XYZ file of C-alpha atoms in Angstrom:
675
model
C -20.289 2.035 0.736
C -17.227 3.188 2.682
C -18.724 6.591 3.471
C -21.890 4.922 4.768
C -19.811 2.590 6.925
C -17.765 5.457 8.383
C -20.788 7.662 9.077
C -22.583 4.789 10.809
C -19.580 3.983 12.988
C -19.058 7.627 13.910
C -22.707 7.900 14.905
C -22.423 4.827 17.127
C -19.109 6.077 18.494
C -20.486 9.448 19.595
C -23.932 8.308 20.732
C -22.854 7.348 24.290
C -21.616 10.892 24.898
C -25.195 11.925 25.628
C -25.112 9.696 28.683
C -22.262 11.661 30.237
C -24.616 14.353 31.453
C -26.305 11.945 33.851
C -25.236 11.657 37.482
C -23.060 8.582 37.013
C -19.415 7.564 37.204
C -17.841 7.664 33.776
C -14.345 6.810 32.603
C -12.723 5.856 29.347
C -10.013 6.565 26.833
C -9.476 7.290 23.176
C -6.348 6.349 21.203
C -5.576 7.707 17.763
C -2.707 6.074 15.916
C -1.294 5.029 12.599
C 1.755 3.843 10.749
C 3.248 2.575 7.549
C 6.191 0.771 6.001
C 9.039 1.706 3.684
C 9.727 -1.519 1.819
C 12.505 -2.942 -0.299
C 11.377 -6.380 -1.449
C 8.280 -8.545 -1.595
C 5.092 -6.821 -0.427
C 2.865 -9.925 0.089
C 5.528 -11.639 2.224
C 5.853 -8.535 4.422
C 2.104 -8.193 4.905
C 1.707 -11.874 5.771
C 4.388 -11.609 8.477
C 3.402 -8.163 9.817
C -0.388 -8.416 9.284
C -0.481 -4.700 8.447
C -1.022 -3.025 5.123
C 2.258 -1.882 3.630
C 0.816 1.435 2.380
C -0.216 2.474 5.868
C -3.018 2.315 8.386
C -4.460 4.730 10.884
C -7.478 6.040 12.718
C -9.108 5.491 16.073
C -7.241 2.537 17.496
C -9.374 2.289 20.595
C -12.337 4.128 22.033
C -13.423 2.825 25.440
C -16.233 4.095 27.633
C -17.441 2.668 30.955
C -20.490 4.218 32.623
C -21.435 2.948 36.071
C -24.602 3.810 37.937
C -25.987 2.394 41.152
C -27.669 -0.568 39.483
C -26.331 -0.626 35.917
C -23.107 -0.712 33.888
C -22.651 0.424 30.305
C -19.538 -0.569 28.324
C -18.816 0.666 24.838
C -15.772 -0.106 22.675
C -14.981 1.044 19.161
C -12.171 0.936 16.634
C -11.901 2.576 13.204
C -8.627 1.705 11.436
C -8.789 2.232 7.652
C -5.879 0.685 5.810
C -5.914 -2.413 7.997
C -9.678 -2.632 7.386
C -10.063 -3.099 11.148
C -13.356 -1.936 12.691
C -15.215 -2.556 15.918
C -18.379 -1.260 17.567
C -19.466 -3.170 20.674
C -22.016 -2.186 23.304
C -22.981 -4.007 26.501
C -25.515 -2.818 29.060
C -26.018 -4.679 32.344
C -28.957 -4.084 34.656
C -27.322 -5.674 37.697
C -28.703 -9.135 38.498
C -31.723 -8.537 36.244
C -30.857 -8.527 32.549
C -28.219 -7.525 30.003
C -27.867 -6.851 26.303
C -24.675 -7.229 24.270
C -24.393 -6.346 20.569
C -21.746 -5.326 18.106
C -19.880 -5.572 14.849
C -16.214 -6.399 14.213
C -14.114 -6.732 11.092
C -10.449 -7.231 10.330
C -8.280 -8.249 7.409
C -5.861 -11.193 7.188
C -3.078 -10.960 4.596
C -1.620 -13.865 2.606
C 1.246 -14.337 0.188
C 0.116 -16.100 -2.990
C 3.598 -17.194 -4.113
C 3.973 -20.549 -5.814
C 7.077 -22.707 -5.903
C 10.662 -21.830 -6.772
C 12.835 -24.096 -8.931
C 16.433 -23.649 -7.769
C 18.289 -25.472 -10.587
C 16.898 -23.031 -13.163
C 16.377 -20.033 -10.842
C 12.775 -20.003 -12.042
C 9.335 -19.102 -10.658
C 5.959 -17.932 -11.914
C 3.781 -14.904 -11.253
C 0.414 -15.444 -12.953
C -1.817 -13.243 -10.756
C -1.513 -10.479 -8.166
C -0.064 -12.343 -5.174
C -1.143 -9.636 -2.715
C -4.020 -11.686 -1.268
C -6.215 -11.068 1.756
C -9.388 -12.185 3.499
C -11.849 -10.007 5.362
C -13.297 -11.629 8.475
C -16.456 -10.028 9.868
C -18.820 -10.749 12.724
C -22.060 -9.234 13.945
C -23.804 -10.348 17.101
C -26.661 -9.607 19.435
C -27.176 -11.280 22.798
C -29.810 -10.910 25.489
C -29.802 -12.444 28.942
C -32.281 -12.281 31.804
C -32.121 -13.555 35.394
C -34.995 -15.028 37.372
C -35.245 -14.276 41.115
C -33.255 -17.451 41.924
C -30.421 -16.313 39.541
C -31.273 -18.709 36.736
C -29.990 -17.182 33.505
C -31.863 -17.331 30.199
C -29.540 -16.434 27.316
C -30.346 -15.848 23.642
C -27.635 -15.060 21.082
C -27.539 -14.525 17.345
C -24.239 -14.306 15.488
C -23.241 -14.036 11.851
C -19.667 -14.758 10.749
C -18.394 -13.920 7.269
C -15.179 -14.666 5.426
C -14.577 -13.075 2.031
C -11.520 -12.597 -0.155
C -8.548 -14.470 -1.534
C -5.775 -16.636 -0.097
C -3.059 -18.856 -1.485
C -3.190 -22.602 -2.039
C -0.460 -25.269 -2.234
C -2.399 -27.105 -4.982
C 0.103 -25.804 -7.539
C -0.115 -26.118 -11.312
C 2.525 -27.708 -13.549
C 5.041 -26.449 -16.102
C 7.342 -27.933 -18.749
C 9.476 -24.816 -19.207
C 12.378 -26.078 -17.084
C 15.034 -26.824 -19.702
C 16.585 -30.225 -19.127
C 14.124 -31.196 -16.398
C 10.795 -32.994 -16.359
C 7.436 -31.533 -15.349
C 7.311 -29.727 -11.997
C 4.372 -28.298 -10.080
C 5.422 -24.762 -9.105
C 2.687 -22.567 -10.675
C 0.815 -20.630 -7.921
C -2.877 -21.170 -7.232
C -5.348 -19.159 -5.183
C -8.759 -19.399 -3.526
C -11.609 -16.911 -3.838
C -13.800 -17.429 -0.767
C -17.312 -16.278 0.072
C -18.525 -17.919 3.279
C -21.312 -17.082 5.727
C -22.328 -18.782 8.967
C -25.422 -17.879 10.987
C -25.562 -19.134 14.581
C -28.485 -19.075 16.994
C -27.872 -20.149 20.603
C -30.315 -20.606 23.493
C -29.110 -21.478 27.019
C -30.735 -21.816 30.413
C -28.694 -22.457 33.506
C -27.733 -21.585 37.047
C -24.106 -21.616 38.169
C -24.435 -19.332 41.209
C -25.224 -21.967 43.807
C -22.452 -23.738 45.639
C -23.962 -27.220 45.768
C -25.820 -27.467 42.435
C -24.891 -26.152 38.971
C -26.713 -26.942 35.735
C -27.150 -25.783 32.166
C -29.148 -26.903 29.130
C -29.050 -25.366 25.707
C -29.352 -25.677 21.969
C -27.317 -24.308 19.084
C -28.313 -24.075 15.434
C -25.944 -22.949 12.700
C -26.258 -22.652 8.940
C -23.149 -22.313 6.777
C -23.138 -21.387 3.105
C -19.998 -21.717 0.988
C -19.467 -20.229 -2.436
C -15.747 -20.908 -2.851
C -13.558 -21.187 -5.924
C -10.019 -22.422 -6.464
C -8.230 -21.102 -9.542
C -5.324 -23.096 -10.989
C -3.279 -22.673 -14.130
C -1.494 -25.473 -15.973
C 1.447 -24.983 -18.325
C 1.270 -21.125 -18.437
C 2.744 -19.379 -21.537
C 2.918 -22.754 -23.355
C 0.744 -23.711 -26.315
C -1.387 -25.901 -24.015
C -1.867 -23.143 -21.415
C -5.193 -23.743 -19.636
C -6.917 -22.891 -16.390
C -8.951 -24.971 -13.947
C -11.820 -23.493 -11.957
C -12.974 -25.666 -9.056
C -16.147 -24.522 -7.318
C -17.548 -25.580 -3.962
C -21.138 -24.452 -3.406
C -22.034 -26.233 -0.196
C -24.575 -25.650 2.520
C -24.849 -27.347 5.896
C -27.191 -27.176 8.874
C -25.811 -28.117 12.284
C -28.067 -28.588 15.308
C -26.728 -29.387 18.771
C -28.492 -29.939 22.075
C -26.433 -30.161 25.229
C -26.735 -30.137 28.987
C -24.816 -30.792 32.172
C -25.602 -31.191 35.871
C -23.173 -30.898 38.778
C -23.978 -31.651 42.413
C -21.864 -31.417 45.516
C -22.846 -34.510 47.504
C -20.590 -33.765 50.446
C -17.405 -31.925 51.304
C -15.440 -34.832 49.846
C -17.527 -35.825 46.803
C -18.828 -33.900 43.774
C -20.568 -35.600 40.841
C -21.338 -34.231 37.386
C -22.625 -35.484 34.075
C -23.332 -34.163 30.621
C -24.846 -35.090 27.290
C -24.717 -33.729 23.767
C -26.630 -34.644 20.627
C -25.509 -33.271 17.273
C -26.998 -33.645 13.810
C -25.447 -32.343 10.602
C -27.169 -32.156 7.233
C -24.990 -31.045 4.350
C -25.743 -30.467 0.686
C -22.831 -30.332 -1.754
C -22.633 -28.882 -5.244
C -19.643 -28.136 -7.397
C -17.729 -28.272 -10.659
C -14.169 -28.609 -11.911
C -13.891 -27.156 -15.415
C -10.975 -26.532 -17.800
C -10.936 -23.388 -19.927
C -8.927 -20.489 -21.314
C -9.852 -18.185 -18.421
C -11.270 -18.354 -14.934
C -14.956 -19.282 -14.502
C -15.405 -20.871 -17.961
C -18.468 -22.628 -19.341
C -17.894 -26.366 -19.814
C -16.906 -27.157 -23.407
C -16.051 -30.803 -24.249
C -14.227 -29.552 -27.370
C -12.132 -26.952 -25.558
C -9.278 -26.179 -27.986
C -6.377 -26.608 -25.515
C -7.587 -29.804 -23.880
C -4.974 -32.464 -23.193
C -4.915 -36.158 -22.499
C -6.062 -36.961 -18.942
C -7.556 -33.515 -18.255
C -9.989 -34.736 -15.611
C -12.809 -32.681 -14.153
C -16.418 -32.979 -13.115
C -19.718 -31.157 -13.449
C -23.245 -31.345 -12.033
C -21.882 -32.595 -8.739
C -24.582 -33.113 -6.135
C -24.079 -34.777 -2.833
C -25.161 -34.959 0.757
C -23.879 -35.875 4.178
C -25.918 -36.869 7.208
C -24.104 -37.123 10.541
C -25.575 -37.973 13.928
C -23.388 -37.892 17.029
C -24.223 -38.620 20.659
C -21.775 -37.949 23.495
C -22.340 -38.843 27.167
C -19.954 -38.214 30.042
C -19.854 -38.693 33.804
C -17.303 -37.206 36.190
C -16.473 -37.217 39.863
C -14.149 -35.361 42.208
C -13.377 -37.296 45.382
C -11.264 -35.947 48.243
C -10.630 -38.948 50.537
C -8.186 -37.098 52.793
C -6.424 -33.796 53.151
C -4.136 -33.144 50.182
C -5.581 -35.969 48.071
C -7.983 -35.749 45.147
C -9.200 -38.438 42.756
C -10.962 -37.519 39.498
C -12.454 -40.442 37.540
C -14.487 -39.890 34.372
C -16.282 -41.849 31.650
C -17.104 -40.738 28.121
C -19.168 -42.545 25.480
C -19.526 -41.500 21.841
C -21.759 -42.899 19.109
C -21.417 -41.696 15.528
C -23.455 -42.464 12.397
C -22.386 -40.921 9.097
C -23.929 -41.402 5.655
C -22.584 -39.608 2.588
C -23.279 -39.768 -1.140
C -22.243 -37.947 -4.303
C -23.362 -37.994 -7.929
C -20.882 -36.225 -10.221
C -20.519 -36.362 -13.967
C -16.828 -37.146 -14.516
C -15.151 -35.555 -17.552
C -11.969 -37.103 -18.915
C -10.079 -36.276 -22.124
C -8.950 -39.275 -24.145
C -5.651 -39.878 -25.926
C -4.324 -38.178 -29.044
C -5.057 -37.549 -31.824
C -8.831 -37.217 -31.269
C -8.765 -36.007 -27.634
C -12.393 -36.986 -27.183
C -13.910 -35.851 -23.881
C -15.760 -38.718 -22.249
C -18.660 -38.029 -19.871
C -19.286 -40.651 -17.223
C -21.897 -40.464 -14.478
C -20.691 -41.910 -11.171
C -22.434 -42.580 -7.896
C -20.529 -42.885 -4.656
C -21.805 -43.775 -1.213
C -20.234 -44.386 2.154
C -21.588 -45.118 5.596
C -19.717 -45.117 8.855
C -20.700 -46.335 12.312
C -18.512 -45.763 15.325
C -18.756 -46.423 19.085
C -16.102 -45.282 21.514
C -15.692 -45.556 25.281
C -13.071 -43.561 27.170
C -12.078 -43.894 30.829
C -9.847 -41.496 32.735
C -8.506 -41.491 36.289
C -6.450 -38.626 37.670
C -4.896 -38.608 41.142
C -3.276 -35.605 42.809
C -1.435 -35.349 46.113
C -0.383 -32.103 47.772
C 0.151 -33.313 51.306
C 3.544 -31.749 51.962
C 4.660 -28.126 51.650
C 7.638 -29.080 49.450
C 6.148 -31.629 47.032
C 3.028 -32.162 44.932
C 2.437 -35.210 42.749
C -0.014 -36.066 40.008
C -0.770 -39.084 37.875
C -3.257 -39.662 35.106
C -4.318 -42.706 33.102
C -6.523 -42.662 30.020
C -7.931 -45.561 28.033
C -9.994 -45.437 24.841
C -11.652 -48.366 23.080
C -13.450 -47.828 19.809
C -14.808 -49.983 17.004
C -16.826 -49.369 13.911
C -17.570 -50.208 10.320
C -17.065 -48.350 7.060
C -18.912 -49.202 3.862
C -17.832 -47.751 0.492
C -19.383 -48.064 -2.946
C -18.481 -46.381 -6.217
C -19.839 -47.170 -9.644
C -22.129 -46.382 -12.546
C -25.310 -48.028 -13.824
C -25.149 -50.773 -11.225
C -21.515 -51.739 -12.017
C -19.394 -51.134 -8.901
C -15.681 -50.406 -9.304
C -15.396 -50.210 -5.500
C -17.558 -52.317 -3.194
C -15.927 -52.602 0.205
C -16.830 -53.084 3.866
C -14.162 -52.499 6.500
C -14.182 -53.241 10.221
C -11.815 -51.160 12.286
C -10.820 -50.922 15.918
C -8.861 -48.395 17.922
C -7.248 -48.787 21.325
C -5.479 -45.866 22.965
C -3.582 -45.696 26.238
C -1.960 -42.669 27.811
C -0.163 -42.566 31.159
C 1.362 -39.455 32.671
C 3.219 -38.646 35.884
C 4.138 -35.238 37.224
C 5.772 -33.687 40.253
C 6.521 -30.214 41.595
C 9.331 -29.578 44.079
C 9.327 -26.307 46.000
C 12.975 -26.312 47.074
C 12.886 -22.940 48.763
C 11.082 -19.630 48.293
C 11.830 -18.519 44.740
C 13.091 -21.918 43.475
C 10.758 -24.534 42.009
C 11.297 -27.600 39.823
C 8.564 -29.350 37.845
C 8.817 -32.556 35.819
C 6.374 -34.560 33.737
C 6.508 -37.777 31.728
C 3.856 -39.355 29.570
C 3.518 -42.356 27.282
C 0.813 -42.588 24.625
C 0.077 -45.576 22.439
C -2.545 -45.729 19.710
C -3.319 -49.032 17.973
C -5.512 -49.099 14.855
C -6.626 -52.333 13.221
C -8.399 -52.533 9.841
C -10.030 -55.554 8.230
C -11.642 -55.459 4.793
C -14.360 -58.067 5.243
C -15.605 -57.508 1.686
C -13.588 -55.940 -1.138
C -13.918 -56.272 -4.913
C -10.785 -54.251 -5.777
C -7.734 -56.035 -7.139
C -4.319 -56.039 -5.439
C -1.916 -53.586 -7.027
C -4.616 -51.282 -8.415
C -5.182 -47.669 -7.422
C -8.641 -48.497 -6.049
C -7.064 -50.875 -3.525
C -5.982 -47.967 -1.287
C -6.449 -47.858 1.675
C -7.714 -51.437 2.002
C -4.200 -52.905 1.967
C -3.391 -51.153 5.278
C -4.172 -53.680 8.014
C -2.635 -52.077 11.094
C -1.086 -48.776 12.132
C 0.291 -48.100 15.600
C 1.532 -44.816 17.061
C 3.801 -44.511 20.104
C 4.978 -41.364 21.866
C 7.254 -40.907 24.879
C 7.615 -37.380 26.244
C 9.616 -36.008 29.172
C 9.908 -32.380 30.184
C 11.386 -30.509 33.113
C 11.014 -26.867 34.145
C 12.857 -24.669 36.615
C 11.597 -21.366 38.004
C 14.263 -19.492 39.975
C 14.300 -16.058 41.530
C 18.085 -15.954 41.846
C 18.298 -12.519 43.445
C 16.264 -9.397 43.873
C 15.165 -8.384 40.374
C 16.591 -11.523 38.645
C 14.188 -14.240 37.495
C 14.893 -17.397 35.420
C 12.428 -19.796 33.781
C 14.042 -22.797 32.038
C 12.391 -25.698 30.234
C 13.649 -28.774 28.384
C 11.415 -31.177 26.497
C 12.341 -34.389 24.692
C 9.798 -36.358 22.692
C 10.193 -39.555 20.690
C 7.443 -40.838 18.431
C 7.171 -43.622 15.899
C 4.627 -45.059 13.515
C 4.549 -48.825 12.976
C 2.627 -49.965 9.900
C 1.406 -53.304 8.623
C 0.189 -53.809 5.082
C -1.228 -56.873 3.392
C 1.628 -59.117 2.287
C 4.305 -56.848 3.821
C 5.954 -57.469 7.223
C 5.329 -54.979 10.011
C 7.943 -52.221 10.107
C 8.624 -48.781 11.519
C 7.455 -46.393 8.816
C 8.412 -43.205 10.615
C 10.407 -42.103 13.657
C 10.558 -38.595 15.054
C 12.788 -37.211 17.789
C 12.275 -33.703 19.127
C 14.381 -31.689 21.543
C 13.129 -28.281 22.683
C 14.946 -25.966 25.049
C 13.438 -22.701 26.269
C 15.016 -20.069 28.494
C 13.611 -16.821 29.823
C 15.526 -14.280 31.903
C 14.148 -11.126 33.485
C 16.446 -8.603 35.192
C 15.456 -5.356 36.899
C 18.690 -3.872 38.305
C 17.037 -0.563 39.222
C 13.595 0.902 39.452
C 14.232 2.685 36.163
C 15.465 -0.259 34.084
C 14.262 -3.740 33.207
C 15.618 -6.284 30.709
C 14.037 -9.451 29.369
C 15.436 -12.170 27.102
C 14.088 -15.506 25.932
C 15.232 -18.145 23.493
C 13.656 -21.329 22.100
C 15.783 -23.951 20.363
C 14.255 -26.950 18.622
C 15.901 -30.011 17.066
C 13.452 -32.278 15.236
C 14.082 -35.085 12.796
C 11.697 -37.501 11.105
C 13.337 -40.710 9.866
C 11.685 -42.943 7.295
C 12.678 -46.113 5.395
C 11.866 -44.210 2.173
C 15.015 -42.100 2.684
C 16.168 -42.512 -0.915
C 12.948 -40.936 -2.175
C 11.803 -38.370 0.380
C 14.828 -37.718 2.624
C 14.649 -37.391 6.382
C 12.647 -34.385 7.483
C 14.431 -31.934 9.767
C 12.756 -29.093 11.609
C 15.599 -27.449 13.498
C 15.099 -23.835 14.471
C 15.982 -21.108 16.928
C 13.891 -18.120 17.833
C 14.257 -15.590 20.565
C 13.877 -12.037 21.662
C 15.627 -9.413 23.766
C 13.864 -6.397 25.151
C 13.990 -3.794 27.825
C 12.682 -0.524 29.112
C 14.282 2.529 30.698
C 12.635 5.446 32.441
C 14.574 8.377 31.000
C 12.856 10.872 33.229
C 9.601 11.637 34.943
C 7.736 11.886 31.647
C 9.645 9.716 29.162
C 10.232 5.963 28.758
C 12.279 4.138 26.124
C 11.683 0.532 25.077
C 13.792 -1.737 22.862
C 12.528 -5.031 21.382
C 14.560 -7.350 19.147
C 13.448 -10.740 17.855
C 14.767 -13.326 15.457
C 13.893 -16.669 13.896
C 16.290 -18.975 12.048
C 15.831 -22.393 10.433
C 18.251 -24.190 8.133
C 16.624 -27.414 6.979
C 16.261 -26.986 3.225
C 17.290 -29.999 1.139
C 17.286 -29.154 -2.547
C 16.163 -32.286 -4.370
C 14.511 -30.280 -7.134
C 16.609 -31.856 -9.873
C 15.379 -35.360 -8.961
C 12.031 -34.889 -7.208
C 10.709 -32.408 -4.598
C 12.719 -30.182 -2.248
C 12.281 -30.798 1.472
C 12.400 -28.668 4.582
C 12.564 -24.933 5.097
C 15.373 -22.448 5.577
C 14.336 -18.997 6.660
C 15.775 -16.090 8.607
C 13.564 -13.331 10.015
C 14.810 -10.537 12.254
C 13.083 -7.483 13.700
C 14.168 -4.612 15.949
C 11.929 -1.861 17.378
C 12.622 1.314 19.352
C 9.661 2.885 21.171
C 9.427 6.238 22.926
C 6.512 6.846 25.299
C 5.909 10.333 26.675
C 3.415 10.667 29.525
C 2.595 14.307 29.000
C 0.069 14.241 31.850
C -2.075 11.782 33.748
C -4.543 11.888 30.877
C -2.357 12.341 27.791
C 0.212 9.831 26.470
C 2.211 9.931 23.221
C 3.873 6.878 21.632
C 6.370 6.862 18.762
C 7.817 3.656 17.305
C 10.397 2.770 14.661
C 11.269 -0.736 13.528
C 13.393 -2.634 11.040
C 12.282 -6.040 9.715
C 14.428 -8.422 7.648
C 13.296 -11.635 5.933
C 15.185 -14.192 3.822
C 13.459 -17.384 2.677
C 16.105 -19.593 1.039
C 13.608 -22.280 0.061
C 11.752 -19.717 -2.082
C 14.885 -18.199 -3.604
C 14.726 -14.391 -3.686
C 11.002 -14.045 -4.378
C 9.855 -13.598 -0.760
C 12.798 -11.596 0.578
C 12.411 -8.076 1.927
C 13.883 -5.330 4.095
C 11.366 -3.002 5.724
C 11.395 0.138 7.865
C 8.257 0.476 10.010
C 7.010 3.699 11.608
C 4.110 4.109 14.015
C 2.677 6.825 16.274
C -0.197 6.949 18.755
C -1.843 9.476 21.045
C -3.974 8.282 23.966
C -6.267 10.489 26.043
C -7.920 9.207 29.231
C -11.028 10.800 30.665
């Protein structure tokens, strides 16, 4: 398989060389590079941060060819990087103002760390599978476009996207092996994904004319999922068992869209658009307990335990229809002024149903597995109208102003039913409304050449009202959720200011400060309205660039954030802090006519971990990551460039104990030839 892939890519890579003999202008480059890592510590954590394979990677990093003739342009790009599983072959040929073809294949790998939780009081963690996880993302495409004499473009495109491999999940399993402590969920879990999406797009439009622009098109996509999530409960105990959850879904999405824009006069431009989307989805799946992954359902499974809940023979469907209409205008009543009003309407209809067979293990001593067929249905209807007005003024050389107001009004209904054999455990209809307002003001002050201030403030309020007009669930029961929530409001105030200053020749500052305050106000049946959450965020960012000579430049930037979420449930969940600092320092120096040196250092630090493991769950994160790189670039000639790079990377994740820590030495080299 690999040899076939390599031979095919090499053939595609070298095929354009035959075109070089023609009387055309040709230019391009080829870069060959590779690297690897010497590691002391956790391999999956390194690969997730670096997104390179620890064992090494190398090959053709970039092959680029541009061939220009009098009335055509050919562009070809390729990449062959084994180790990182990174490949590309892309070809585009344009027959100027007549037609074009664009086709290719790309693939790359994304690494994940499959670690589970870490229990600090006992210095304990689990490794139940190889935590070196990764997904391969691939794409193939082919596109053809043709122009009519009046420059109308007809475009046809086919694309297939694939995602295959494994990645971690935070749906952790439980253990009772923590001496002196109750059950904790720290056992790692992972996904095994196999997903494919096919997309066909057709567009017709003309955007070359100054006074009229238009486009209409359709898009059809089909997605197939064959995903599994593998969990393990109580590993190494006598009741050790695994759970395999499968999602075997398929959906078809069809969208038609169009827009029309017309310049009525020098001061007025109108535009409008529409989109109609339909989604049909079919769902299948199972959740089965067993002694290994992918078991066959056995109601008398030897290690079954009380309340082991799963399901089988799940079938379901979803039918969604969405219509969106919008109208926009740009009005310039006078020099320096512009007014941009817009309207948007959305209508949504959603019907879903599912028919699983629920499996549930009864109490000791018999541990009888009960099978219960359930049917669930829901239907949602939603209408929403949004209005926006934006005003800008740039009438003076020193100042520009802008203001924007947005309003959204939406209302709908949600019906829910769940039961078996005509007996409904949930039979509920809910009316809900949403009102959103957002107001923003901004200004730019050009104090003098090289010195500019910008400021912006906005307020956003979101009010959600819920009313269960029919509900058969009883207060205090689990099925009552979320019907007891009657109102939830969100408020946000944000102010930010930025300064751009060229203090002297070769010295440039960019500074930014942002403060944001948000709160959630909740009302529940029988409970007075109260603030359920408050968050305050402060963010400061500073960038400095200094070029004291033509041979030397330095750059530094830092971002500091102070965030805290306050909640009345402090005794149970603690306040959530997200305070951090990250930054970088870098520079370059021209050692001589042929050689340049570059230095890059970066760091990230957070210290928000609250260890509540002994009582409940830990909160927050505390992590320190630092990296430093030294790069030497030798320009051997106008066509030949060598690059050598060495780096050191350090990572300490206090919230995960020692399991994700590492020290790494990174080496990399590249040769580039231009022709």
